[in-house]
Amino acid sequence: MKSIKVTNLGEIRNELNKYKRGKKFDIHQFNQVARLAWLGKIVMHPLDREDPECKSFMLYCDFPEDFQNHFLDVDQDLVGQMHIVDGEQAEALTRILRLGMEERAALYQSLRQRDFYFDQFYRSGDKRSGKPAEEEPAGSE
């Protein structure tokens, strides 16, 4: 942990201003955090709601599930920790979080309405006649 000398008021103000501005992720880190945001694996909170000049956010990146982690290569120093992110990147992550939630909700809604029975047992050409599809050996098509 970094220690700050209490006797130097200017140094304390500089450190506070650094936190108020937040830190920008580099491109590689931002893409990883954005993927986690799309999956809904981040939590964000304004750093200081009382200060109108403070645009940065506290961000926590949760660990992806095992299946998700198999496909995503997330740096271990990003997940399971709090980060202070600058306002511009925080706004972008908020949009990505919302987009991911909307796309996942649409996927689940589509899944809820999908009729697997007719997809599996009737072909589009046979739907008109009402005949069930002929069985085909596995792997054909």
C-alpha positions as semicolon CSV with decimal commas, in nm:
position;residue;x (nm);y (nm);z (nm)
1;M;0,000;0,000;0,000
2;K;0,125;0,347;-0,082
3;S;0,180;0,580;0,210
4;I;0,124;0,955;0,190
5;K;0,302;1,199;0,415
6;V;0,046;1,391;0,616
7;T;0,272;1,690;0,662
8;N;0,271;1,782;0,294
9;L;-0,076;1,918;0,215
10;G;0,008;1,973;-0,155
11;E;0,098;1,607;-0,199
12;I;-0,230;1,502;-0,041
13;R;-0,424;1,728;-0,280
14;N;-0,235;1,586;-0,577
15;E;-0,317;1,231;-0,469
16;L;-0,683;1,321;-0,421
17;N;-0,695;1,482;-0,765
18;K;-0,548;1,164;-0,917
19;Y;-0,828;0,963;-0,761
20;K;-1,089;1,216;-0,874
21;R;-0,971;1,187;-1,234
22;G;-0,948;0,809;-1,218
23;K;-0,728;0,583;-1,424
24;K;-0,767;0,491;-1,788
25;F;-0,736;0,126;-1,881
26;D;-0,510;0,054;-2,176
27;I;-0,679;-0,091;-2,486
28;H;-0,611;-0,453;-2,390
29;Q;-0,743;-0,406;-2,035
30;F;-1,043;-0,204;-2,150
31;N;-1,146;-0,478;-2,393
32;Q;-1,124;-0,739;-2,118
33;V;-1,328;-0,527;-1,875
34;A;-1,578;-0,449;-2,154
35;R;-1,628;-0,822;-2,217
36;L;-1,693;-0,871;-1,847
37;A;-1,930;-0,573;-1,854
38;W;-2,122;-0,724;-2,146
39;L;-2,159;-1,042;-1,940
40;G;-2,282;-0,840;-1,640
41;K;-1,975;-0,921;-1,432
42;I;-1,896;-0,566;-1,321
43;V;-2,040;-0,334;-1,059
44;M;-1,993;0,042;-1,089
45;H;-2,055;0,325;-0,848
46;P;-1,972;0,697;-0,875
47;L;-1,658;0,772;-0,677
48;D;-1,798;1,086;-0,515
49;R;-2,163;1,171;-0,576
50;E;-2,134;1,489;-0,374
51;D;-1,859;1,641;-0,591
52;P;-1,992;1,758;-0,931
53;E;-1,636;1,779;-1,069
54;C;-1,561;1,413;-0,991
55;K;-1,657;1,203;-1,293
56;S;-1,469;0,884;-1,204
57;F;-1,629;0,560;-1,092
58;M;-1,534;0,277;-0,862
59;L;-1,551;-0,045;-1,057
60;Y;-1,541;-0,403;-0,933
61;C;-1,477;-0,683;-1,183
62;D;-1,618;-1,015;-1,074
63;F;-1,466;-1,344;-1,184
64;P;-1,623;-1,495;-1,497
65;E;-1,787;-1,834;-1,465
66;D;-1,575;-2,135;-1,563
67;F;-1,746;-2,177;-1,900
68;Q;-1,703;-1,806;-1,981
69;N;-1,345;-1,809;-1,856
70;H;-1,268;-2,091;-2,100
71;F;-1,330;-1,850;-2,389
72;L;-1,215;-1,524;-2,230
73;D;-0,855;-1,467;-2,136
74;V;-0,886;-1,221;-1,848
75;D;-0,583;-1,085;-1,665
76;Q;-0,588;-1,193;-1,303
77;D;-0,497;-0,842;-1,187
78;L;-0,828;-0,711;-1,327
79;V;-1,076;-0,951;-1,168
80;G;-1,166;-0,966;-0,802
81;Q;-1,042;-0,613;-0,740
82;M;-1,167;-0,256;-0,719
83;H;-1,053;-0,005;-0,980
84;I;-1,105;0,369;-1,007
85;V;-1,189;0,443;-1,369
86;D;-1,203;0,781;-1,539
87;G;-1,541;0,918;-1,643
88;E;-1,507;0,868;-2,018
89;Q;-1,427;0,497;-1,994
90;A;-1,685;0,452;-1,718
91;E;-1,957;0,593;-1,945
92;A;-1,849;0,360;-2,226
93;L;-1,854;0,062;-1,989
94;T;-2,202;0,164;-1,874
95;R;-2,325;0,158;-2,234
96;I;-2,163;-0,184;-2,291
97;L;-2,316;-0,318;-1,969
98;R;-2,661;-0,201;-2,082
99;L;-2,612;-0,340;-2,435
100;G;-2,507;-0,679;-2,299
101;M;-2,808;-0,691;-2,068
102;E;-3,045;-0,602;-2,354
103;E;-2,891;-0,857;-2,591
104;R;-2,897;-1,135;-2,331
105;A;-3,258;-1,051;-2,244
106;A;-3,351;-1,070;-2,614
107;L;-3,174;-1,406;-2,640
108;Y;-3,365;-1,544;-2,340
109;Q;-3,693;-1,407;-2,475
110;S;-3,626;-1,572;-2,810
111;L;-3,535;-1,896;-2,635
112;R;-3,858;-1,883;-2,436
113;Q;-4,063;-1,849;-2,756
114;R;-3,870;-2,100;-2,967
115;D;-4,049;-2,420;-3,062
116;F;-3,782;-2,689;-3,062
117;Y;-4,027;-2,969;-3,140
118;F;-4,121;-2,839;-3,482
119;D;-3,761;-2,740;-3,554
120;Q;-3,648;-3,095;-3,486
121;F;-3,929;-3,302;-3,633
122;Y;-4,062;-3,097;-3,923
123;R;-3,870;-2,944;-4,209
124;S;-3,966;-2,610;-4,357
125;G;-4,069;-2,780;-4,685
126;D;-4,274;-3,044;-4,504
127;K;-4,456;-2,794;-4,285
128;R;-4,702;-2,725;-4,565
129;S;-4,797;-3,091;-4,598
130;G;-4,792;-3,161;-4,226
131;K;-4,572;-3,469;-4,274
132;P;-4,299;-3,536;-4,019
133;A;-3,944;-3,511;-4,147
134;E;-3,772;-3,829;-4,247
135;E;-3,504;-3,945;-4,013
136;E;-3,150;-3,889;-4,135
137;P;-2,833;-4,045;-4,000
138;A;-2,640;-3,829;-3,754
139;G;-2,382;-3,603;-3,912
140;S;-2,555;-3,557;-4,245
141;E;-2,646;-3,209;-4,360
